[in-house]
XYZ file of C-alpha atoms in Angstrom:
496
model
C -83.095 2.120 -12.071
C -81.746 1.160 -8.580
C -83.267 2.470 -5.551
C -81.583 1.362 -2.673
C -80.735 3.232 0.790
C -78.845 2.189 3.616
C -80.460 4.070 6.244
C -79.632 5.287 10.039
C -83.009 3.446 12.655
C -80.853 3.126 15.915
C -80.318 5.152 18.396
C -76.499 6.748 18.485
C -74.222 5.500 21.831
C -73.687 8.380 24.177
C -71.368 10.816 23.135
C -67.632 10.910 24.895
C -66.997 13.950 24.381
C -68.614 17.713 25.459
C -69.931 20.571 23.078
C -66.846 22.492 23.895
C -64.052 19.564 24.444
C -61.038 19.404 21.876
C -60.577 15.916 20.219
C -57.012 14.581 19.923
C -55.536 15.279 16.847
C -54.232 11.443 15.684
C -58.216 10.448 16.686
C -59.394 13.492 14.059
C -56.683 12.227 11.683
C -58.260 8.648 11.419
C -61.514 9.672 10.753
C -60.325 11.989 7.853
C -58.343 9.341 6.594
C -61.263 6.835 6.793
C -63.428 9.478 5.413
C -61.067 9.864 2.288
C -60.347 6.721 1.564
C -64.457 5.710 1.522
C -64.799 8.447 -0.913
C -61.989 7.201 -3.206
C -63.289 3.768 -3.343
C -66.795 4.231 -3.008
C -67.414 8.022 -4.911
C -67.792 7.803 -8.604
C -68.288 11.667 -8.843
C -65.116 12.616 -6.992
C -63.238 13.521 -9.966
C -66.798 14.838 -12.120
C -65.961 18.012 -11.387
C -62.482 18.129 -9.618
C -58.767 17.208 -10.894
C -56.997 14.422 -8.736
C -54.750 17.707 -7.763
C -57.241 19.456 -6.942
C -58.880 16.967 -4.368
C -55.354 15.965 -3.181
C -54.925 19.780 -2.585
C -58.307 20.116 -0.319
C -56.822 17.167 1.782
C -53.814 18.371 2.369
C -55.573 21.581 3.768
C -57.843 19.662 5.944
C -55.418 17.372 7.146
C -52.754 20.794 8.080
C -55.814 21.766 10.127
C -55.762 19.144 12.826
C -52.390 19.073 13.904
C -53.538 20.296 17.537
C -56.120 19.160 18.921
C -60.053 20.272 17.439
C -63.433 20.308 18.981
C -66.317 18.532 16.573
C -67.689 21.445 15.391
C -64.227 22.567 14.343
C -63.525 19.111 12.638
C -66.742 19.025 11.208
C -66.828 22.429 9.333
C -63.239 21.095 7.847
C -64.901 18.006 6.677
C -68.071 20.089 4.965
C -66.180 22.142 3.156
C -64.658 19.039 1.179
C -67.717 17.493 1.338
C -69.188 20.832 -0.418
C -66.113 20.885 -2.987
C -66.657 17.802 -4.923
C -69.795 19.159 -6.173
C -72.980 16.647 -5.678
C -76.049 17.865 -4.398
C -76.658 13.908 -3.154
C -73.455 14.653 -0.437
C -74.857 15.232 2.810
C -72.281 15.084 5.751
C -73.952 15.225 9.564
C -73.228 15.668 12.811
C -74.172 13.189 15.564
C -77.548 13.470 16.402
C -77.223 13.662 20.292
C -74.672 16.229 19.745
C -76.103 18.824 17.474
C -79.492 18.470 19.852
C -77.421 19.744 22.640
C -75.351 22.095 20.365
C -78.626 23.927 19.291
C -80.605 24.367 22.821
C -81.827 27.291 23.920
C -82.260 30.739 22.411
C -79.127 30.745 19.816
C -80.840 31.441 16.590
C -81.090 34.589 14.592
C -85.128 34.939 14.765
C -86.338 36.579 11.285
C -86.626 34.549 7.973
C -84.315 35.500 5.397
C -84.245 35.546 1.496
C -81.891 36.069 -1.586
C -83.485 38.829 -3.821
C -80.985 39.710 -6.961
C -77.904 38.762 -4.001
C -79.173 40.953 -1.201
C -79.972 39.300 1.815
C -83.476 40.755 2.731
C -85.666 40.413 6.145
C -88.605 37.900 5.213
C -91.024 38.469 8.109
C -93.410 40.829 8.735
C -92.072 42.028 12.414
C -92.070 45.147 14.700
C -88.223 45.078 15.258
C -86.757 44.965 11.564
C -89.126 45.810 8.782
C -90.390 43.477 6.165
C -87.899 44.258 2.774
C -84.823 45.461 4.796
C -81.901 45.148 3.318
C -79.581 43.314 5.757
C -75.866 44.679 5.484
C -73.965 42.922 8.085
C -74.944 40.521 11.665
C -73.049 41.196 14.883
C -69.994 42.813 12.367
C -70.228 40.247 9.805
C -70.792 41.620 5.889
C -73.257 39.978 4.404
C -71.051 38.952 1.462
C -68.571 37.160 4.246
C -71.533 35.874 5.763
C -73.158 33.798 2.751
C -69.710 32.907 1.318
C -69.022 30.957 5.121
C -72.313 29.470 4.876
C -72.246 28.528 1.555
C -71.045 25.121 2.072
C -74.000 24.002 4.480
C -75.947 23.426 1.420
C -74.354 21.146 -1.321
C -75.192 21.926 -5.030
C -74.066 20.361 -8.665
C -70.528 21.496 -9.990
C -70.003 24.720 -9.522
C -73.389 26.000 -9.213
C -74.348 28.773 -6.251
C -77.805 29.709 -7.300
C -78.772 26.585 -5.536
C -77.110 27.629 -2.462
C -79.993 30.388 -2.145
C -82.498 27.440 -1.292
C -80.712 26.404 1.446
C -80.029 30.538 2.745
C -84.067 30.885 2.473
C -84.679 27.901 4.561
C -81.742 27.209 7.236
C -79.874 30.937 7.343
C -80.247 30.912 11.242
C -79.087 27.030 11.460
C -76.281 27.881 9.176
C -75.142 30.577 11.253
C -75.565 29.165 14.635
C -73.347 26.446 12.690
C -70.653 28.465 11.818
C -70.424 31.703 14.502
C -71.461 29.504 17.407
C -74.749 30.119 19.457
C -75.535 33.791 20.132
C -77.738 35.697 22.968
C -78.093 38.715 20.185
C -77.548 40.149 17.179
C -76.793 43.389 16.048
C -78.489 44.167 12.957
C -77.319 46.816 10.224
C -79.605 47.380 7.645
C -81.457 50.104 5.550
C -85.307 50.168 5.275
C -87.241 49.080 1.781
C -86.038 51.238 -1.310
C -83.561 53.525 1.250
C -79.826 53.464 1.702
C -79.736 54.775 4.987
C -78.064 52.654 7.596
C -79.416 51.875 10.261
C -78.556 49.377 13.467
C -80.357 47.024 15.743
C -80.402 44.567 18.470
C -82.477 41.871 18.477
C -82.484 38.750 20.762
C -82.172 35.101 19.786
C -84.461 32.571 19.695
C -85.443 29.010 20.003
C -85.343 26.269 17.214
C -89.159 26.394 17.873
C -89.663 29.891 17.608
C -87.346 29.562 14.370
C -89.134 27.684 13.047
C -92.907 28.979 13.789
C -91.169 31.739 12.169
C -90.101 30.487 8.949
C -94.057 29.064 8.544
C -94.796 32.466 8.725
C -93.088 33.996 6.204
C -94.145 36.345 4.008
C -92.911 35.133 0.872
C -94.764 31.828 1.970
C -97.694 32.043 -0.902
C -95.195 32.039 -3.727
C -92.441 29.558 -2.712
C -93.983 27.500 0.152
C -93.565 24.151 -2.148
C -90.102 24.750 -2.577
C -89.535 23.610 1.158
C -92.215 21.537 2.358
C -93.533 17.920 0.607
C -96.801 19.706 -1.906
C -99.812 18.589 -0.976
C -100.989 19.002 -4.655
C -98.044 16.930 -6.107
C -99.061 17.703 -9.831
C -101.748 19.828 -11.611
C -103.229 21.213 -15.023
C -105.563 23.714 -15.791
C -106.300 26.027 -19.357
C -105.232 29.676 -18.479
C -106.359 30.766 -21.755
C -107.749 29.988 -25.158
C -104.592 28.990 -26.325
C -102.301 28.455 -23.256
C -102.182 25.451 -20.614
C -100.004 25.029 -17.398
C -98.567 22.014 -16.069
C -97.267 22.279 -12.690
C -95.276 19.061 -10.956
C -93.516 19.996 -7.789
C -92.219 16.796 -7.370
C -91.593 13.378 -9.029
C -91.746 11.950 -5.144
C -94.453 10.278 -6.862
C -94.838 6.498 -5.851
C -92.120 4.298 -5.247
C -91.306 2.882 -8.420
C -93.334 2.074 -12.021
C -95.679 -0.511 -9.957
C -97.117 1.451 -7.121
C -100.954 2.975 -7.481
C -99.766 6.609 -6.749
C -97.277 6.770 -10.081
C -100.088 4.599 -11.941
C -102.624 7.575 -10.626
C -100.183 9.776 -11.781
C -99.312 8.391 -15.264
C -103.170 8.205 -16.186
C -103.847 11.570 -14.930
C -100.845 12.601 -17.252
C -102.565 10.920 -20.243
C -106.234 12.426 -19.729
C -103.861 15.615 -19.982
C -102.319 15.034 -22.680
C -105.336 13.069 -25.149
C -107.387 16.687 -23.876
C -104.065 18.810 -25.472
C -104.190 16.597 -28.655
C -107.967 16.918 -29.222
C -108.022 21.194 -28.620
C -106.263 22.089 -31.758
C -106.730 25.689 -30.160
C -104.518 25.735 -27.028
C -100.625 25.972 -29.161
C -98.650 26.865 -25.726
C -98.035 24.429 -22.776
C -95.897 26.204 -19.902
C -94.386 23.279 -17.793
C -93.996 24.405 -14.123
C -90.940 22.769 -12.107
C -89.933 25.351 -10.079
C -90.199 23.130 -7.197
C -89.274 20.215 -8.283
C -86.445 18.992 -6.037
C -86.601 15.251 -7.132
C -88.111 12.026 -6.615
C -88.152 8.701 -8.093
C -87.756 6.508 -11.430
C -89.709 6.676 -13.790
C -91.948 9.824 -12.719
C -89.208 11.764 -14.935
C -89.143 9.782 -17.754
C -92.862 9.090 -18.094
C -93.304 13.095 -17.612
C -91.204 13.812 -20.400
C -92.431 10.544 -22.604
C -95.044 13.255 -23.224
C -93.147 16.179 -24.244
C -90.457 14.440 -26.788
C -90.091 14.417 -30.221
C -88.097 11.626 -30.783
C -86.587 8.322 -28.939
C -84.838 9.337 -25.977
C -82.707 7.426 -23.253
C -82.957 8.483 -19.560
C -79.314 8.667 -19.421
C -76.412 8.294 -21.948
C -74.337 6.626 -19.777
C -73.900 5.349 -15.971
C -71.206 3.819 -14.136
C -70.212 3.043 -10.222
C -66.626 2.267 -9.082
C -67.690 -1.288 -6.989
C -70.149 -4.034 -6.894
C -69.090 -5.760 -3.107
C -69.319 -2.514 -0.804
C -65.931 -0.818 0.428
C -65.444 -0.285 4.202
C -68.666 -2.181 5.423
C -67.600 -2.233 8.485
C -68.627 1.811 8.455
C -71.860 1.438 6.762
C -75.380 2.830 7.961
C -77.924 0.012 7.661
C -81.627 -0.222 8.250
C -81.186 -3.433 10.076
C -79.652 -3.804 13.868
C -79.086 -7.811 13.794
C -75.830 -8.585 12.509
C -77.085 -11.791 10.587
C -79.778 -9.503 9.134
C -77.014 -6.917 8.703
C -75.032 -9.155 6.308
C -78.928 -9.627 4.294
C -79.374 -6.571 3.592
C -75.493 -5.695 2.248
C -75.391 -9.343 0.479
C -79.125 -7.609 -1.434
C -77.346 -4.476 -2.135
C -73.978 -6.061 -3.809
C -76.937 -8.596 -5.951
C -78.147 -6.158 -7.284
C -75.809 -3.431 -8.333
C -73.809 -6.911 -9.955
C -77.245 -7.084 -11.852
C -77.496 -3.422 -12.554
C -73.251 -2.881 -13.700
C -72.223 -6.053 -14.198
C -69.635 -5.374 -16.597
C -65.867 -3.839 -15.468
C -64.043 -1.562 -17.919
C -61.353 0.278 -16.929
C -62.139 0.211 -13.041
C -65.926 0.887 -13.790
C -68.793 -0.880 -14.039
C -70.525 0.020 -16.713
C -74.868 0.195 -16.454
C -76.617 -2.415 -18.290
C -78.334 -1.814 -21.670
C -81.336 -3.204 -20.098
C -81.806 -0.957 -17.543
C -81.724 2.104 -19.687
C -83.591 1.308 -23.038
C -84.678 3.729 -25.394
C -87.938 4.667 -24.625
C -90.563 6.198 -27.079
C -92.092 9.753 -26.922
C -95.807 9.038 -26.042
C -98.549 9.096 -29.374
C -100.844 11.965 -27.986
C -97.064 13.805 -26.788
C -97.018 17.700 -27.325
C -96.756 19.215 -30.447
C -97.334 22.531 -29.861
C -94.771 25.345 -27.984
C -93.159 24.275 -24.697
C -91.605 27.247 -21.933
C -90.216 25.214 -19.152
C -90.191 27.204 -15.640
C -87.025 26.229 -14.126
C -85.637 27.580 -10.604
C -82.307 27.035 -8.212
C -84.404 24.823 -6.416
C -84.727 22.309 -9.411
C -82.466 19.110 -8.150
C -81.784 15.529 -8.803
C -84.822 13.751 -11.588
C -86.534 17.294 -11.840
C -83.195 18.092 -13.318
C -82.815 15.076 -15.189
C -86.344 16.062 -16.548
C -85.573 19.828 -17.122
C -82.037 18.874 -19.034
C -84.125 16.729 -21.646
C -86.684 18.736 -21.727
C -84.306 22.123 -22.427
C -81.879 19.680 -24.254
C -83.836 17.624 -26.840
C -87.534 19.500 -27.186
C -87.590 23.147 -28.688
C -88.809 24.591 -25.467
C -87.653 27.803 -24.250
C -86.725 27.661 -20.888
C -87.233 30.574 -18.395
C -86.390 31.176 -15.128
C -83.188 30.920 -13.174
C -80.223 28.272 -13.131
C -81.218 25.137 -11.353
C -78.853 23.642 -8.661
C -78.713 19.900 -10.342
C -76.523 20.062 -13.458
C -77.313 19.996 -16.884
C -74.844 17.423 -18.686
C -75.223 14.897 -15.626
C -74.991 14.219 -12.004
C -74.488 11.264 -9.370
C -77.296 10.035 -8.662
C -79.914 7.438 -8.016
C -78.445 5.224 -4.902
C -77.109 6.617 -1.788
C -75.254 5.052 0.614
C -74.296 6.149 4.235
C -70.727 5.478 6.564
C -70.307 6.911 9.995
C -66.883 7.481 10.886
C -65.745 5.692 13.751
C -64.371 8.148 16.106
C -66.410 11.205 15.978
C -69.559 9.622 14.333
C -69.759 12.269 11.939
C -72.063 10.601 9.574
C -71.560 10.979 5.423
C -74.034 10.252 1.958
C -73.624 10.084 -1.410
C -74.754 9.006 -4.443
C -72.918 6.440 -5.968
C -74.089 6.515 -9.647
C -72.000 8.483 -12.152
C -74.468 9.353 -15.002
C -74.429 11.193 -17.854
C -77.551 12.776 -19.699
C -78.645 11.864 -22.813
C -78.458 15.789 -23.702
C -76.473 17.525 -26.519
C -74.132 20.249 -26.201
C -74.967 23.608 -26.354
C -73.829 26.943 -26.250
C -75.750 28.102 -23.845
C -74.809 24.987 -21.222
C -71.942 24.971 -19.168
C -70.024 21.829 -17.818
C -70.487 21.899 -14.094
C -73.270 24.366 -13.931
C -77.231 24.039 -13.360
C -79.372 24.103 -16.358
C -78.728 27.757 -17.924
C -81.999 29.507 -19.074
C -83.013 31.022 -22.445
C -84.617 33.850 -20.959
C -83.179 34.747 -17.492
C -85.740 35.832 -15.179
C -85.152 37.152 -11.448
C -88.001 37.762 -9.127
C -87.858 41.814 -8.508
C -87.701 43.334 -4.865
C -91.277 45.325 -5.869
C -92.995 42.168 -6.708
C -91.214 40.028 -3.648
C -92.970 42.969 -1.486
C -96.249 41.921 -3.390
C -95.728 38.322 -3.339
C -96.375 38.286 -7.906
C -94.929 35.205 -9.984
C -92.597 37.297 -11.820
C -91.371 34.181 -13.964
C -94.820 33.157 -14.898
C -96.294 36.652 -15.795
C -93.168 36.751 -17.917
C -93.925 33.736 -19.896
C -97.275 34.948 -20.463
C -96.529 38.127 -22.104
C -94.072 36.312 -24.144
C -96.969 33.906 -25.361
C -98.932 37.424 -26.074
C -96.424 38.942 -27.876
């Protein structure tokens, strides 16, 4: 598959404008115009998930919004929240770098790590000034279920999923809400200690993006989710539990580049001494496949993972489109090169190859090769025993690809939570970047419209995650003790 991204190297010109200045209104109105009509031409998911109504509605909003005049944080909020609407976890709209620097100085940030437990918003650092487990209520007169819903859209998901949304509350609540409420010397805390009701309220200072972070590397859920934020060290592992039960933990399918490179080779023979041990112990029946933390990676990491859990021919995806093959708007792109003649290179390479990849039109589309997605074998020593599948909201992007065909075309049962990256498809595969010319405000997404080669079922939902069998929340009691509530789960189901 296509791996190509047009990147931001240089430096960004010196902002016109200060934190607090209002832009003029007809300057706002270009970008948003510039920014919609990119997405028309260039988005292949923009109507996955929405009507043509319904995104002609959102504009219309955002466009009644700057008819005075709007700082950039102001503008930018209006353009996350469509960004955030269309419903791609590959959409990633930015601020100027300079500017969010300077917008995020100082001591402005709430200073305790939070975390999602069954929808309560709970303290996640052991502290003097707010006790580990607290149940926060409100922050400086916000309610918490204000709160989240405002911040929601600071973290894109697939469809109409909000699990996902969690990931991004565990690791950026303070960023988000510096974001949206503007910096802030305090905040005034009401909350009720672990398994009480009582309310209580305090006052606690801000802090630094340092401190904030120190912080968050400190918290005290770090043991059990630590991989869900930070690149694992141990990408992939395997180990016997018991006399009849193995676990397979990958955290990632950032896994070498593409099928060439030593680290996927590495990875693909490890998979295989795996898999010939599983095929030789007639004894272990039960394979629990960890992804929990799998937020993505790259082709074919996925499909070679799975190559060893199918039962039959499979295709990576049933079907894959994108809506161009010579780039709209290039005078907005993001490249890696600075030199103009190098410039029109590396766009002339990008247009080659997506005319190799879709070279056929049909209907406005152009339609993915057969070559490029063949049907692909399950692997001789494969699985043949019992699969549970581990899924989580952080599960995004291949580790969903891998978790649909796992959940869709295996008889695994699948445990866990809903994952953030859908279960019928996504876009996917190659970003792309424009900065809009006025304010900067930079924009990604993917420009692949695939659908996976999954069935229907009655427990899946169009525009929603990947929908367990057996629905498994982490408790408050066993957040307190840092346990792996999904895993001890699966292993009394194995028992039983």
């Amino acid at each position: 598959m296509l791996k190509f991204k047009i990147a931001l190297i240089f430096f960004l010109p010196l902002f016109a404008f200060s934190q607090n200045e209002k832009w003029p209104a007809e300057k706002l109105k270009q970008d948003l115009t510039i920014f919609k009509e990119i997405r028309e031409k260039a988005n292949s998911g923009l109507y996955k998930y929405r009507t043509k109504q319904q995104i002609d509605s959102i504009y219309s909003w955002a466009f009644s919004q700057i008819n005075t005049p709007k700082s950039l944080i102001e503008f930018y909020k209006i353009v996350l929240q469509i960004t955030d609407f269309e419903g791609s976890l590959h959409n990633d709209t930015t601020l100027p770098e300079d500017f969010e620097k300077k917008y995020s100085s100082g001591n402005v940030f709430f200073p305790f790590p939070v975390k999602l437990i069954n929808d309560q918003l709970v303290v996640n650092f052991q502290n003097s000034k707010i006790p580990l487990g607290s149940q926060i209520y409100s922050i400086n007169g916000i309610e918490t279920s204000k709160l989240l819903s405002t911040v929601y859209k600071y973290y894109t998901t697939d469809g109409y999923n909000i699990t996902g949304k969690s990931i991004g509350i565990g690791s950026s609540f303070a960023k988000y809400f510096e974001m949206e409420y503007g910096p802030q010397k305090r905040f005034t805390v009401e909350y009720s200690l672990p398994n009480q009701t009582k309310r209580l309220k305090k006052t606690v200072s801000a802090v630094s993006n340092e401190i904030r972070k120190e912080n968050f590397k400190k918290r005290h859920s770090l043991p059990i989710d630590s991989i869900q934020y930070n690149r694992a060290k141990d990408k992939y592992s395997f180990k016997v539990i018991s006399n009849n039960t193995a676990l397979l933990s990958v955290h990632t399918f950032v896994i070498g580049r593409n099928a060439k490179h030593k680290e996927h080779l590495a990875y693909k023979k490890y998979l295989d001494s795996c898999f010939n041990y599983l095929s030789k112990n007639n004894q272990i029946k039960n394979l629990i496949v960890d992804v929990r933390n799998n937020g993505g990676g790259t082709d074919p990491n996925d499909i070679v993972t799975f190559s060893y859990l199918a039962e039959k021919p499979f295709r990576e995806n049933a079907s894959a489109y994108v809506n161009f093959q010579k780039i709209p708007f290039a005078e907005y792109l993001v490249y890696e090169e600075t030199e103009p003649q190098k410039k029109q290179e590396e766009k002339k390479d990008f247009e080659d190859e997506l005319k190799e990849e879709f070279p056929k039109s049909e209907n406005g589309k152009y339609i993915q090769d057969e070559k490029f997605n063949p049907l692909l074998q399950a692997e001789k020593n494969s699985f043949k025993g019992q699969i549970y599948l581990l899924i989580s909201p952080r599960i995004a992007s291949a580790g969903s690809l891998f978790a649909s065909l796992v959940a869709g075309n295996t008889k695994g049962i699948v445990i866990g939570e809903e994952t953030m990256g859908g279960y019928f498809g996504h876009n996917g595969h190659t970003p792309i970047e424009y900065e809009l010319p006025n304010t900067k405000i930079k924009t990604q997404f993917s420009i692949v419209n695939l659908e996976q080669d999954v069935p229907k079922k009655p427990n899946q939902i169009f525009g929603r995650g990947i929908i367990p069998d057996y629905e498994v929340k982490q408790t408050f009691e066993d957040f307190m003790k840092n346990r792996d509530t999904q895993l001890e789960y699966t292993l009394k189901l194995i028992e039983e």
